CSV table of C-alpha atoms (C1' of nucleotides) in Angstrom, one decimal:
chain,number,residue,atom,x,y,z
X,1,MET,CA,15.1,-37.8,-204.6
X,2,LYS,CA,14.0,-37.1,-208.1
X,3,ALA,CA,15.7,-38.6,-211.1
X,4,PHE,CA,18.1,-36.4,-212.9
X,5,HIS,CA,15.8,-35.5,-215.8
X,6,GLU,CA,12.8,-34.6,-213.6
X,7,TYR,CA,14.1,-31.4,-212.4
X,8,LYS,CA,12.6,-28.3,-213.9
X,9,ASN,CA,15.3,-25.8,-214.8
X,10,PRO,CA,15.3,-22.1,-215.0
X,11,SER,CA,16.5,-20.4,-218.2
X,12,LEU,CA,20.1,-19.5,-218.2
X,13,ALA,CA,21.3,-16.3,-219.7
X,14,VAL,CA,24.3,-14.1,-219.7
X,15,ASP,CA,24.3,-10.3,-219.3
X,16,LEU,CA,27.2,-8.2,-220.4
X,17,VAL,CA,28.6,-5.0,-219.0
X,18,VAL,CA,30.7,-3.7,-221.9
X,19,PHE,CA,33.1,-1.0,-220.8
X,20,GLY,CA,34.7,1.4,-223.2
X,21,TYR,CA,37.0,4.3,-222.7
X,22,HIS,CA,37.0,7.2,-225.1
X,23,ASN,CA,37.5,11.0,-224.8
X,24,ASN,CA,38.5,10.7,-221.2
X,25,THR,CA,35.2,9.1,-220.4
X,26,LEU,CA,34.3,5.6,-219.2
X,27,SER,CA,31.3,4.4,-220.9
X,28,VAL,CA,29.0,1.4,-221.0
X,29,LEU,CA,27.2,-0.1,-224.0
X,30,LEU,CA,23.4,-0.2,-223.8
X,31,LEU,CA,20.8,-1.6,-226.1
X,32,ASN,CA,17.4,-0.1,-226.6
X,33,ARG,CA,15.0,-3.1,-226.7
X,34,LYS,CA,12.7,-3.6,-229.6
X,35,ASP,CA,10.6,-6.2,-227.9
X,36,GLU,CA,8.8,-6.8,-224.6
X,37,PRO,CA,9.6,-6.9,-221.8
X,38,TYR,CA,11.1,-3.5,-221.3
X,39,LYS,CA,10.3,-2.5,-224.9
X,40,ASP,CA,11.9,0.8,-225.8
X,41,GLN,CA,14.0,0.8,-222.6
X,42,TRP,CA,17.7,0.6,-222.2
X,43,THR,CA,19.3,-2.6,-221.0
X,44,LEU,CA,22.6,-4.4,-221.0
X,45,PRO,CA,23.2,-6.7,-223.9
X,46,GLY,CA,22.6,-10.3,-223.1
X,47,GLY,CA,21.2,-13.6,-224.3
X,48,PHE,CA,20.4,-17.1,-223.6
X,49,LEU,CA,22.9,-19.9,-223.4
X,50,GLN,CA,22.6,-22.6,-226.0
X,51,MET,CA,23.1,-26.2,-225.0
X,52,GLU,CA,26.4,-26.7,-226.7
X,53,GLU,CA,28.0,-23.4,-225.6
X,54,THR,CA,30.0,-22.4,-222.6
X,55,LEU,CA,29.1,-19.2,-220.9
X,56,ARG,CA,32.1,-17.6,-222.5
X,57,ASP,CA,30.9,-18.8,-225.9
X,58,THR,CA,27.6,-17.2,-225.3
X,59,CYS,CA,29.2,-13.9,-224.4
X,60,GLU,CA,31.4,-14.0,-227.4
X,61,ARG,CA,28.5,-14.8,-229.7
X,62,ILE,CA,26.6,-11.9,-228.4
X,63,LEU,CA,29.5,-9.6,-228.6
X,64,TYR,CA,30.1,-10.6,-232.1
X,65,THR,CA,26.6,-10.9,-233.6
X,66,LYS,CA,25.0,-8.0,-231.7
X,67,LEU,CA,27.9,-5.7,-231.5
X,68,GLY,CA,30.5,-6.8,-234.0
X,69,MET,CA,33.2,-7.2,-231.5
X,70,ASN,CA,35.7,-10.1,-231.1
X,71,LYS,CA,38.7,-11.0,-229.0
X,72,VAL,CA,38.0,-8.7,-226.1
X,73,PHE,CA,38.8,-9.0,-222.5
X,74,LEU,CA,36.0,-10.8,-220.8
X,75,GLU,CA,35.5,-12.0,-217.2
X,76,GLN,CA,32.7,-13.6,-215.3
X,77,LEU,CA,31.3,-11.4,-212.6
X,78,TYR,CA,28.6,-13.0,-210.5
X,79,THR,CA,25.4,-15.0,-211.0
X,80,PHE,CA,22.2,-13.1,-210.5
X,81,ASP,CA,19.2,-15.2,-209.4
X,82,GLU,CA,16.5,-13.1,-208.0
X,83,PRO,CA,13.3,-15.1,-208.9
X,84,GLU,CA,11.5,-12.0,-210.0
X,85,ARG,CA,14.3,-10.5,-212.0
X,86,ASP,CA,12.7,-11.3,-215.4
X,87,PRO,CA,8.9,-10.9,-215.9
X,88,ARG,CA,8.9,-13.7,-218.5
X,89,GLY,CA,9.7,-16.3,-215.9
X,90,ARG,CA,12.6,-17.7,-214.0
X,91,VAL,CA,15.8,-16.6,-215.7
X,92,ILE,CA,19.2,-16.8,-214.0
X,93,ALA,CA,21.8,-14.5,-215.5
X,94,VAL,CA,25.5,-15.0,-215.3
X,95,GLY,CA,26.9,-11.5,-215.4
X,96,HIS,CA,30.1,-10.8,-217.2
X,97,TYR,CA,32.0,-7.7,-218.0
X,98,ALA,CA,34.1,-6.9,-221.0
X,99,LEU,CA,36.7,-4.2,-221.6
X,100,ILE,CA,37.0,-2.9,-225.2
X,101,ASN,CA,38.7,-0.2,-227.1
X,102,PRO,CA,35.7,1.6,-228.8
X,103,SER,CA,38.0,2.9,-231.6
X,104,LYS,CA,38.6,-0.7,-232.8
X,105,PHE,CA,35.0,-1.5,-233.5
X,106,GLN,CA,32.1,-0.1,-235.4
X,107,ILE,CA,29.1,-0.9,-233.3
X,108,VAL,CA,26.0,-2.1,-235.0
X,109,ALA,CA,22.4,-2.3,-233.7
X,110,GLY,CA,21.7,-5.6,-235.4
X,111,THR,CA,18.1,-6.7,-235.8
X,112,MET,CA,17.5,-7.1,-232.1
X,113,ALA,CA,17.6,-3.6,-230.9
X,114,ASN,CA,16.3,-0.2,-231.9
X,115,ASP,CA,19.6,1.3,-231.0
X,116,VAL,CA,23.0,0.6,-229.4
X,117,LYS,CA,24.8,3.4,-227.7
X,118,TRP,CA,27.6,4.3,-225.4
X,119,PHE,CA,26.6,6.0,-222.1
X,120,ASN,CA,28.9,7.7,-219.7
X,121,VAL,CA,28.9,5.6,-216.6
X,122,LYS,CA,28.2,8.8,-214.6
X,123,HIS,CA,24.9,9.5,-216.5
X,124,LEU,CA,23.1,6.2,-217.2
X,125,PRO,CA,19.4,6.2,-218.1
X,126,ALA,CA,17.0,3.9,-216.2
X,127,LEU,CA,17.8,0.3,-217.0
X,128,GLY,CA,15.4,-2.6,-217.4
X,129,PHE,CA,15.5,-5.9,-215.4
X,130,ASP,CA,18.1,-5.8,-212.6
X,131,HIS,CA,20.7,-4.4,-214.9
X,132,LYS,CA,21.4,-1.3,-212.8
X,133,HIS,CA,22.5,-3.7,-210.1
X,134,ILE,CA,24.6,-5.8,-212.5
X,135,PHE,CA,26.2,-2.7,-213.8
X,136,GLN,CA,27.1,-1.5,-210.3
X,137,VAL,CA,28.7,-4.8,-209.4
X,138,ALA,CA,30.7,-4.6,-212.6
X,139,LEU,CA,31.9,-1.1,-212.0
X,140,GLN,CA,33.0,-2.0,-208.5
X,141,ARG,CA,34.9,-5.0,-209.8
X,142,LEU,CA,36.6,-3.0,-212.5
X,143,ARG,CA,37.6,-0.4,-209.8
X,144,SER,CA,39.1,-2.9,-207.5
X,145,LYS,CA,40.7,-4.9,-210.2
X,146,ILE,CA,42.6,-2.0,-211.8
X,147,LEU,CA,44.3,-1.3,-208.4
X,148,TYR,CA,46.3,-4.5,-208.5
X,149,TYR,CA,46.0,-6.0,-212.0
X,150,PRO,CA,47.0,-4.3,-215.3
X,151,VAL,CA,43.6,-4.3,-216.9
X,152,GLY,CA,43.7,-0.8,-218.3
X,153,PHE,CA,45.5,-1.7,-221.5
X,154,GLU,CA,42.4,-3.4,-222.7
X,155,LEU,CA,40.8,0.0,-222.9
X,156,LEU,CA,43.6,1.9,-224.6
X,157,ASP,CA,45.3,1.7,-228.0
X,158,GLU,CA,48.4,-0.6,-228.2
X,159,LEU,CA,50.7,2.3,-227.8
X,160,PHE,CA,49.8,5.0,-225.3
X,161,THR,CA,51.5,7.7,-223.2
X,162,ILE,CA,51.8,7.6,-219.4
X,163,THR,CA,49.5,10.6,-219.2
X,164,GLU,CA,46.8,8.7,-221.1
X,165,LEU,CA,47.2,5.8,-218.7
X,166,HIS,CA,47.1,8.2,-215.8
X,167,GLU,CA,43.9,9.8,-217.0
X,168,LEU,CA,42.3,6.4,-217.5
X,169,TYR,CA,43.0,5.5,-213.9
X,170,GLU,CA,41.7,8.8,-212.6
X,171,CYS,CA,38.6,8.4,-214.7
X,172,ILE,CA,37.8,4.9,-213.6
X,173,LEU,CA,38.6,5.5,-209.9
X,174,GLU,CA,37.0,9.0,-209.9
X,175,THR,CA,39.9,10.3,-207.9
X,176,LYS,CA,43.1,12.3,-208.4
X,177,LEU,CA,46.4,10.5,-208.4
X,178,ASP,CA,49.7,12.3,-208.1
X,179,ARG,CA,51.2,12.4,-211.6
X,180,ARG,CA,54.8,11.8,-210.6
X,181,ASN,CA,54.0,9.1,-208.1
X,182,PHE,CA,51.8,7.3,-210.5
X,183,ARG,CA,54.5,7.4,-213.2
X,184,ARG,CA,57.1,6.0,-210.8
X,185,LYS,CA,54.9,3.2,-209.5
X,186,ILE,CA,53.9,2.1,-213.0
X,187,LEU,CA,57.5,2.2,-214.2
X,188,ASP,CA,58.9,0.4,-211.1
X,189,ALA,CA,56.4,-2.4,-211.6
X,190,ALA,CA,57.7,-2.9,-215.1
X,191,TYR,CA,54.1,-2.7,-216.0
X,192,ILE,CA,54.8,-0.9,-219.3
X,193,ILE,CA,57.7,-0.8,-221.7
X,194,ASN,CA,59.0,2.3,-223.4
X,195,THR,CA,58.9,1.8,-227.2
X,196,GLY,CA,61.4,4.7,-227.8
X,197,THR,CA,58.9,6.3,-230.1
X,198,LYS,CA,56.9,9.5,-229.4
X,199,ARG,CA,53.5,10.6,-230.2
X,200,GLU,CA,53.9,13.2,-232.9
X,201,GLY,CA,51.8,16.1,-234.0
X,202,LEU,CA,50.7,17.5,-230.7
X,203,LYS,CA,51.2,21.2,-230.0
X,204,ASN,CA,53.3,20.6,-226.9
X,205,ARG,CA,56.3,18.4,-226.0
X,206,HIS,CA,55.9,15.0,-227.6
X,207,PRO,CA,55.3,12.3,-225.0
X,208,GLU,CA,56.9,8.9,-225.1
X,209,LEU,CA,54.9,6.0,-226.2
X,210,TYR,CA,54.7,2.8,-224.1
X,211,ARG,CA,53.1,-0.6,-224.5
X,212,PHE,CA,51.9,-3.2,-222.1
X,213,ASN,CA,54.6,-5.6,-220.7
X,214,LYS,CA,53.0,-9.0,-221.3
X,215,GLN,CA,55.7,-10.7,-219.2
X,216,LEU,CA,54.5,-8.9,-216.1
X,217,LYS,CA,54.6,-11.0,-213.0
X,218,LYS,CA,51.3,-11.0,-211.1
X,219,ASN,CA,51.1,-9.1,-207.8
X,220,SER,CA,54.0,-6.9,-208.6
X,221,PHE,CA,52.2,-3.7,-208.0
X,222,HIS,CA,49.4,-2.0,-206.1
X,223,ILE,CA,47.9,1.4,-206.6
X,224,ASN,CA,46.6,3.2,-203.6
X,225,THR,CA,43.7,5.5,-203.6
X,226,PRO,CA,43.0,8.3,-201.2
X,227,GLU,CA,40.0,6.5,-199.9
X,228,ASP,CA,42.2,3.6,-198.7
X,229,GLU,CA,42.8,5.6,-195.5
I,1,MET,CA,15.2,-15.5,-232.6
I,2,LYS,CA,13.5,-18.2,-230.7
I,3,ALA,CA,10.5,-17.5,-228.5
I,4,PHE,CA,11.3,-17.5,-224.8
I,5,HIS,CA,10.1,-20.9,-224.0
I,6,GLU,CA,11.8,-22.7,-226.9
I,7,TYR,CA,15.3,-22.6,-225.4
I,8,LYS,CA,16.6,-25.8,-224.0
I,9,ASN,CA,18.2,-25.2,-220.6
I,10,PRO,CA,21.0,-26.9,-218.8
I,11,SER,CA,20.4,-28.2,-215.3
I,12,LEU,CA,21.4,-25.8,-212.6
I,13,ALA,CA,23.1,-26.9,-209.5
I,14,VAL,CA,25.0,-25.6,-206.6
I,15,ASP,CA,28.2,-27.1,-205.2
I,16,LEU,CA,29.4,-26.3,-201.7
I,17,VAL,CA,32.9,-26.0,-200.3
I,18,VAL,CA,32.3,-26.2,-196.6
I,19,PHE,CA,35.3,-25.1,-194.6
I,20,GLY,CA,35.7,-26.0,-191.0
I,21,TYR,CA,38.6,-25.3,-188.5
I,22,HIS,CA,39.3,-27.7,-185.7
I,23,ASN,CA,42.5,-28.8,-183.9
I,24,ASN,CA,44.6,-26.3,-185.8
I,25,THR,CA,43.5,-27.8,-189.1
I,26,LEU,CA,41.5,-26.3,-191.9
I,27,SER,CA,39.2,-29.0,-193.3
I,28,VAL,CA,36.6,-29.4,-196.0
I,29,LEU,CA,33.5,-31.5,-195.8
I,30,LEU,CA,33.2,-34.2,-198.4
I,31,LEU,CA,30.4,-36.7,-199.2
I,32,ASN,CA,31.0,-40.3,-200.3
I,33,ARG,CA,28.4,-40.8,-203.0
I,34,LYS,CA,26.0,-43.6,-202.8
I,35,ASP,CA,24.9,-43.4,-206.5
I,36,GLU,CA,26.3,-43.0,-209.9
I,37,PRO,CA,28.0,-41.1,-211.3
I,38,TYR,CA,31.1,-41.2,-209.2
I,39,LYS,CA,29.6,-43.9,-206.9
I,40,ASP,CA,31.7,-44.5,-203.8
I,41,GLN,CA,33.9,-41.5,-204.6
I,42,TRP,CA,34.3,-38.3,-202.6
I,43,THR,CA,32.7,-35.1,-203.9
I,44,LEU,CA,31.6,-31.8,-202.6
I,45,PRO,CA,28.0,-31.6,-201.3
I,46,GLY,CA,25.7,-30.1,-203.9
I,47,GLY,CA,22.2,-30.3,-205.4
I,48,PHE,CA,19.9,-29.0,-208.0
I,49,LEU,CA,18.1,-25.7,-207.8
I,50,GLN,CA,14.3,-25.9,-207.4
I,51,MET,CA,12.2,-23.5,-209.4
I,52,GLU,CA,11.0,-21.5,-206.4
I,53,GLU,CA,14.4,-21.2,-204.8
I,54,THR,CA,17.2,-18.7,-204.9
I,55,LEU,CA,20.7,-20.1,-205.2
I,56,ARG,CA,21.2,-19.2,-201.5
I,57,ASP,CA,18.0,-21.1,-200.6
I,58,THR,CA,19.4,-24.1,-202.4
I,59,CYS,CA,22.6,-23.9,-200.5
I,60,GLU,CA,20.9,-23.5,-197.2
I,61,ARG,CA,18.6,-26.4,-197.9
I,62,ILE,CA,21.5,-28.7,-198.7
I,63,LEU,CA,23.4,-27.5,-195.7
I,64,TYR,CA,20.4,-28.2,-193.5
I,65,THR,CA,19.1,-31.4,-194.9
I,66,LYS,CA,22.3,-33.1,-195.8
I,67,LEU,CA,24.5,-31.8,-193.1
I,68,GLY,CA,22.3,-30.5,-190.3
I,69,MET,CA,23.8,-27.0,-190.4
I,70,ASN,CA,22.0,-23.6,-190.4
I,71,LYS,CA,22.8,-19.9,-190.2
I,72,VAL,CA,26.4,-20.2,-191.6
I,73,PHE,CA,28.5,-17.8,-193.5
I,74,LEU,CA,27.9,-18.5,-197.2
I,75,GLU,CA,29.1,-16.7,-200.3
I,76,GLN,CA,28.8,-17.3,-204.0
I,77,LEU,CA,32.1,-18.1,-205.6
I,78,TYR,CA,32.0,-18.7,-209.3
I,79,THR,CA,29.8,-20.4,-211.9
I,80,PHE,CA,31.3,-23.6,-213.4
I,81,ASP,CA,30.1,-24.4,-216.9
I,82,GLU,CA,32.4,-26.8,-218.6
I,83,PRO,CA,30.1,-28.8,-220.9
I,84,GLU,CA,31.6,-32.2,-219.9
I,85,ARG,CA,31.8,-31.5,-216.2
I,86,ASP,CA,28.9,-33.9,-215.4
I,87,PRO,CA,28.5,-37.2,-217.2
I,88,ARG,CA,24.7,-37.1,-216.8
I,89,GLY,CA,24.4,-34.2,-219.1
I,90,ARG,CA,24.7,-30.5,-219.2
I,91,VAL,CA,24.9,-29.2,-215.6
I,92,ILE,CA,26.0,-25.8,-214.7
I,93,ALA,CA,27.1,-25.4,-211.1
I,94,VAL,CA,27.2,-22.2,-209.1
I,95,GLY,CA,30.0,-22.8,-206.6
I,96,HIS,CA,29.6,-21.4,-203.1
I,97,TYR,CA,31.7,-21.7,-200.0
I,98,ALA,CA,30.6,-21.8,-196.4
I,99,LEU,CA,32.6,-21.2,-193.2
I,100,ILE,CA,31.4,-23.1,-190.2
I,101,ASN,CA,32.5,-24.0,-186.7
I,102,PRO,CA,32.5,-27.8,-186.6
I,103,SER,CA,32.0,-27.9,-182.9
I,104,LYS,CA,28.5,-26.3,-183.4
I,105,PHE,CA,27.1,-29.1,-185.6
I,106,GLN,CA,26.7,-32.8,-185.5
I,107,ILE,CA,27.2,-33.8,-189.1
I,108,VAL,CA,24.9,-36.5,-190.4
I,109,ALA,CA,25.3,-38.5,-193.5
I,110,GLY,CA,21.6,-38.4,-194.4
I,111,THR,CA,20.2,-40.9,-196.8
I,112,MET,CA,22.1,-39.5,-199.8
I,113,ALA,CA,25.6,-40.5,-199.0
I,114,ASN,CA,27.5,-43.4,-197.6
I,115,ASP,CA,29.6,-41.2,-195.5
I,116,VAL,CA,30.3,-37.5,-194.7
I,117,LYS,CA,33.7,-36.6,-193.4
I,118,TRP,CA,36.0,-33.7,-192.7
I,119,PHE,CA,39.3,-33.8,-194.7
I,120,ASN,CA,42.3,-31.7,-194.0
I,121,VAL,CA,42.7,-29.4,-197.0
I,122,LYS,CA,46.3,-30.5,-197.3
I,123,HIS,CA,45.4,-34.2,-197.8
I,124,LEU,CA,42.3,-34.4,-200.0
I,125,PRO,CA,41.4,-37.6,-201.7
I,126,ALA,CA,40.6,-37.7,-205.4
I,127,LEU,CA,37.3,-35.8,-206.1
I,128,GLY,CA,34.6,-36.6,-208.6
I,129,PHE,CA,33.3,-34.1,-211.2
I,130,ASP,CA,35.4,-30.9,-211.4
I,131,HIS,CA,35.2,-30.6,-207.6
I,132,LYS,CA,38.9,-30.4,-207.2
I,133,HIS,CA,38.9,-27.3,-209.2
I,134,ILE,CA,36.0,-25.8,-207.4
I,135,PHE,CA,37.7,-26.5,-204.1
I,136,GLN,CA,40.9,-24.8,-205.3
I,137,VAL,CA,39.0,-21.7,-206.3
I,138,ALA,CA,37.3,-21.6,-202.9
I,139,LEU,CA,40.5,-22.0,-201.0
I,140,GLN,CA,42.1,-19.2,-202.9
I,141,ARG,CA,39.1,-17.0,-202.3
I,142,LEU,CA,39.3,-17.7,-198.6
I,143,ARG,CA,43.0,-16.9,-198.5
I,144,SER,CA,42.6,-13.6,-200.2
I,145,LYS,CA,39.5,-12.7,-198.3
I,146,ILE,CA,40.9,-13.2,-194.9
I,147,LEU,CA,43.7,-10.7,-195.6
I,148,TYR,CA,41.3,-7.8,-195.7
I,149,TYR,CA,38.0,-8.9,-194.3
I,150,PRO,CA,37.4,-10.4,-190.9
I,151,VAL,CA,36.1,-13.7,-191.9
I,152,GLY,CA,38.0,-15.9,-189.5
I,153,PHE,CA,35.4,-15.4,-186.7
I,154,GLU,CA,33.0,-17.7,-188.6
I,155,LEU,CA,35.4,-20.5,-188.0
I,156,LEU,CA,36.1,-19.9,-184.3
I,157,ASP,CA,34.0,-20.0,-181.1
I,158,GLU,CA,32.3,-16.7,-180.1
I,159,LEU,CA,35.1,-16.1,-177.5
I,160,PHE,CA,38.7,-16.8,-178.6
I,161,THR,CA,42.2,-15.8,-177.7
I,162,ILE,CA,44.5,-13.9,-179.9
I,163,THR,CA,46.8,-16.9,-180.2
I,164,GLU,CA,43.9,-19.0,-181.5
I,165,LEU,CA,43.1,-16.3,-184.1
I,166,HIS,CA,46.8,-16.1,-185.0
I,167,GLU,CA,47.0,-19.9,-185.5
I,168,LEU,CA,44.0,-19.8,-187.7
I,169,TYR,CA,45.6,-17.2,-189.9
I,170,GLU,CA,48.8,-19.2,-190.2
I,171,CYS,CA,46.9,-22.3,-190.9
I,172,ILE,CA,44.8,-20.8,-193.7
I,173,LEU,CA,47.6,-18.9,-195.2
I,174,GLU,CA,50.1,-21.7,-194.7
I,175,THR,CA,52.7,-19.2,-193.6
I,176,LYS,CA,54.3,-17.8,-190.4
I,177,LEU,CA,53.1,-14.4,-189.2
I,178,ASP,CA,55.0,-12.5,-186.5
I,179,ARG,CA,53.1,-13.0,-183.3
I,180,ARG,CA,53.6,-9.4,-182.0
I,181,ASN,CA,53.0,-7.7,-185.3
I,182,PHE,CA,49.8,-9.8,-185.8
I,183,ARG,CA,48.5,-8.9,-182.4
I,184,ARG,CA,49.2,-5.2,-182.9
I,185,LYS,CA,47.6,-5.0,-186.3
I,186,ILE,CA,44.5,-6.9,-185.2
I,187,LEU,CA,44.1,-4.7,-182.1
I,188,ASP,CA,44.8,-1.4,-184.0
I,189,ALA,CA,42.1,-2.3,-186.5
I,190,ALA,CA,39.6,-2.6,-183.6
I,191,TYR,CA,38.9,-5.9,-185.2
I,192,ILE,CA,38.3,-7.6,-181.9
I,193,ILE,CA,37.1,-6.6,-178.4
I,194,ASN,CA,38.7,-7.7,-175.1
I,195,THR,CA,35.9,-9.3,-173.0
I,196,GLY,CA,37.9,-8.9,-169.8
I,197,THR,CA,37.6,-12.6,-169.1
I,198,LYS,CA,40.3,-15.2,-169.5
I,199,ARG,CA,40.4,-18.8,-170.6
I,200,GLU,CA,40.8,-20.8,-167.5
I,201,GLY,CA,42.1,-24.3,-166.8
I,202,LEU,CA,45.2,-24.2,-169.0
I,203,LYS,CA,48.5,-25.2,-167.7
I,204,ASN,CA,50.2,-21.9,-168.6
I,205,ARG,CA,49.3,-18.3,-168.3
I,206,HIS,CA,45.6,-17.7,-168.9
I,207,PRO,CA,45.1,-15.8,-172.1
I,208,GLU,CA,42.5,-13.1,-172.5
I,209,LEU,CA,39.3,-13.8,-174.4
I,210,TYR,CA,38.2,-11.6,-177.2
I,211,ARG,CA,35.1,-11.5,-179.4
I,212,PHE,CA,34.5,-10.1,-182.9
I,213,ASN,CA,33.7,-6.4,-183.1
I,214,LYS,CA,30.6,-6.4,-185.3
I,215,GLN,CA,30.8,-2.6,-185.6
I,216,LEU,CA,34.0,-2.9,-187.6
I,217,LYS,CA,34.3,-0.5,-190.4
I,218,LYS,CA,35.2,-2.2,-193.7
I,219,ASN,CA,38.7,-1.8,-195.1
I,220,SER,CA,40.2,-0.8,-191.8
I,221,PHE,CA,42.9,-3.4,-192.0
I,222,HIS,CA,45.1,-5.4,-194.2
I,223,ILE,CA,47.3,-8.4,-193.3
I,224,ASN,CA,50.5,-8.8,-195.3
I,225,THR,CA,51.9,-12.1,-196.1
I,226,PRO,CA,55.6,-12.9,-196.9
I,227,GLU,CA,54.6,-13.8,-200.5
I,228,ASP,CA,53.3,-10.3,-201.1
I,229,GLU,CA,56.9,-9.3,-202.0
U,1,DT,C1',61.5,-23.5,-159.4
U,2,DC,C1',60.8,-25.0,-163.9
U,3,DA,C1',58.6,-25.2,-168.4
U,4,DA,C1',55.5,-23.3,-171.5
U,5,DA,C1',52.7,-20.0,-173.4
U,6,DA,C1',51.0,-14.9,-173.0
U,7,DG,C1',52.0,-10.3,-173.0
U,8,DT,C1',54.6,-6.1,-174.2
U,9,DG,C1',58.2,-1.9,-177.2
U,10,DT,C1',61.8,-0.4,-179.9
U,11,DT,C1',64.5,0.1,-183.9
U,12,DA,C1',65.7,-0.1,-188.8
U,13,DG,C1',64.1,-0.3,-193.3
U,14,DT,C1',60.9,0.3,-196.9
U,15,DA,C1',57.2,2.3,-199.3
U,16,DG,C1',54.1,6.2,-199.8
U,17,DT,C1',53.1,11.0,-200.1
U,18,DA,C1',53.8,15.7,-201.1
U,19,DC,C1',55.8,18.9,-203.7
U,20,DA,C1',58.5,22.5,-207.8
U,21,DC,C1',61.4,23.1,-211.5
U,22,DC,C1',63.2,22.4,-216.2
U,23,DC,C1',62.3,20.7,-221.1
U,24,DA,C1',60.4,20.3,-225.7
U,25,DT,C1',57.1,21.7,-228.9
U,26,DG,C1',53.9,24.6,-232.0
U,27,DG,C1',52.1,28.8,-232.7
M,1,DC,C1',59.2,34.0,-226.8
M,2,DC,C1',55.2,32.2,-224.8
M,3,DA,C1',51.9,28.9,-223.4
M,4,DT,C1',51.1,24.1,-222.6
M,5,DG,C1',51.8,19.8,-221.2
M,6,DG,C1',55.9,16.3,-220.5
M,7,DG,C1',59.6,14.8,-217.8
M,8,DT,C1',62.3,14.4,-213.5
M,9,DG,C1',64.2,14.1,-207.9
M,10,DT,C1',64.0,14.8,-203.0
M,11,DA,C1',62.6,15.2,-198.2
M,12,DC,C1',59.2,13.7,-194.9
M,13,DT,C1',56.0,10.6,-193.1
M,14,DA,C1',53.9,6.3,-192.1
M,15,DC,C1',53.9,1.6,-192.1
M,16,DT,C1',56.2,-2.8,-192.0
M,17,DA,C1',59.4,-6.1,-190.3
M,18,DA,C1',62.5,-7.9,-187.2
M,19,DC,C1',63.5,-9.0,-182.8
M,20,DA,C1',64.0,-10.4,-176.7
M,21,DC,C1',62.6,-10.1,-172.3
M,22,DT,C1',59.1,-10.3,-168.5
M,23,DT,C1',54.8,-12.3,-166.6
M,24,DT,C1',51.6,-15.9,-165.3
M,25,DT,C1',50.3,-20.4,-164.5
M,26,DG,C1',50.2,-25.6,-163.3
M,27,DA,C1',52.9,-29.2,-162.2
DNA sequence: TCAAAAGTGTTAGTAGTACACCCATGG
DNA sequence: CCATGGGTGTACTACTAACACTTTTGA
């Protein structure tokens, strides 16, 4: 056996799938790279771990310095280790996904990228590295997670209507959900709390505003999709 | 920004939670360490990634050389990155879990460990590093996975009775499941195939032997536990 | 013939699905 | 008063949960 310090180590990076929801569209944030490899191509934001950081620290640093975001929902996804995934050498990437409310942040390209843009998840450009794959794993995770865990609030404003929540679910799951059954299930689960206020200034009936119930017990609900059958 | 090669990298290791099922007991394989750190203490098997290996390769190498096992069910779990998790320095561990049938392998201590032993998951000794935590994540994953994915076959012989499968579920989930409802659900899902043969030589009625249906469509079943309520 | 485990159906309750009408608002 | 989306209830269906007797075998 080799001594501890004799092992060569791959580089360790994080890659981030940052989801945002806006105008009834689920989007993902991509960077246009300024440098090789994959210069001028779109990729997920990412970066190398520094020795004193946790993986979460690295993600938060990237979110903050490259994108100007902080205090967002962030979860580890999977570790991607294909030996050829990065042409510069052996890089192992711990994929994460974040859920953010785009209206809260002004995204900035920083010095690292030509451009930073939101892309509709249904119409992504070609991605560098294995980022298409990482994105697909993230989208799948988000879809399964939203069925049993109240994760949608991260994507909405603090106050929202049931219709807005309903549209978010339909958008993420790419399926129709019965409006009345959705409402009943969400309310029965005590998943959201009626604030007693209404959204004003719309041309139709003013819908009631709700907020997330942070005291929610885990596992108290499950949304079914038509594909469950 | 630093050039690519200037980043210092943590060491990268895998840790393995190897589950086995025998005598109506779910067990986990532990090594008694011969060297510091945690000399003479029990830990999960693990090892460092070598540059030409994938993480799965590393796991398979460890399973084969330390434990004499090959071709086992293996799945990535989570990446553990607490800066202080290893007293030798910064080591990031990609946790995996494996499901094996202990009757298929003769475990060997190899030269690395004082001892290798199966421990009932209900009565584990103190573990070195953060291995207790890794173990708990693995057990939880196994418990949720078995509810919707036919993973139990990895732990049983190729031919098994419904009662044996039922006992396996009760053991893993630590709950009672109605025998008749369990049988119906498993059979309705076409989860297993009756071989037409029976287990002979028992003192009571000879139960029918089944085998796993490898053509099983995903998502065709879901086991409920009492705690779902 | 007894003890022990295997095999089998039915009923009641719960949860899910499908579906239509009235209400509030702004123009 | 009209068009638009918000709010509400009920009947049907499907699944789940609870439960007991008969069969096979070895001793």
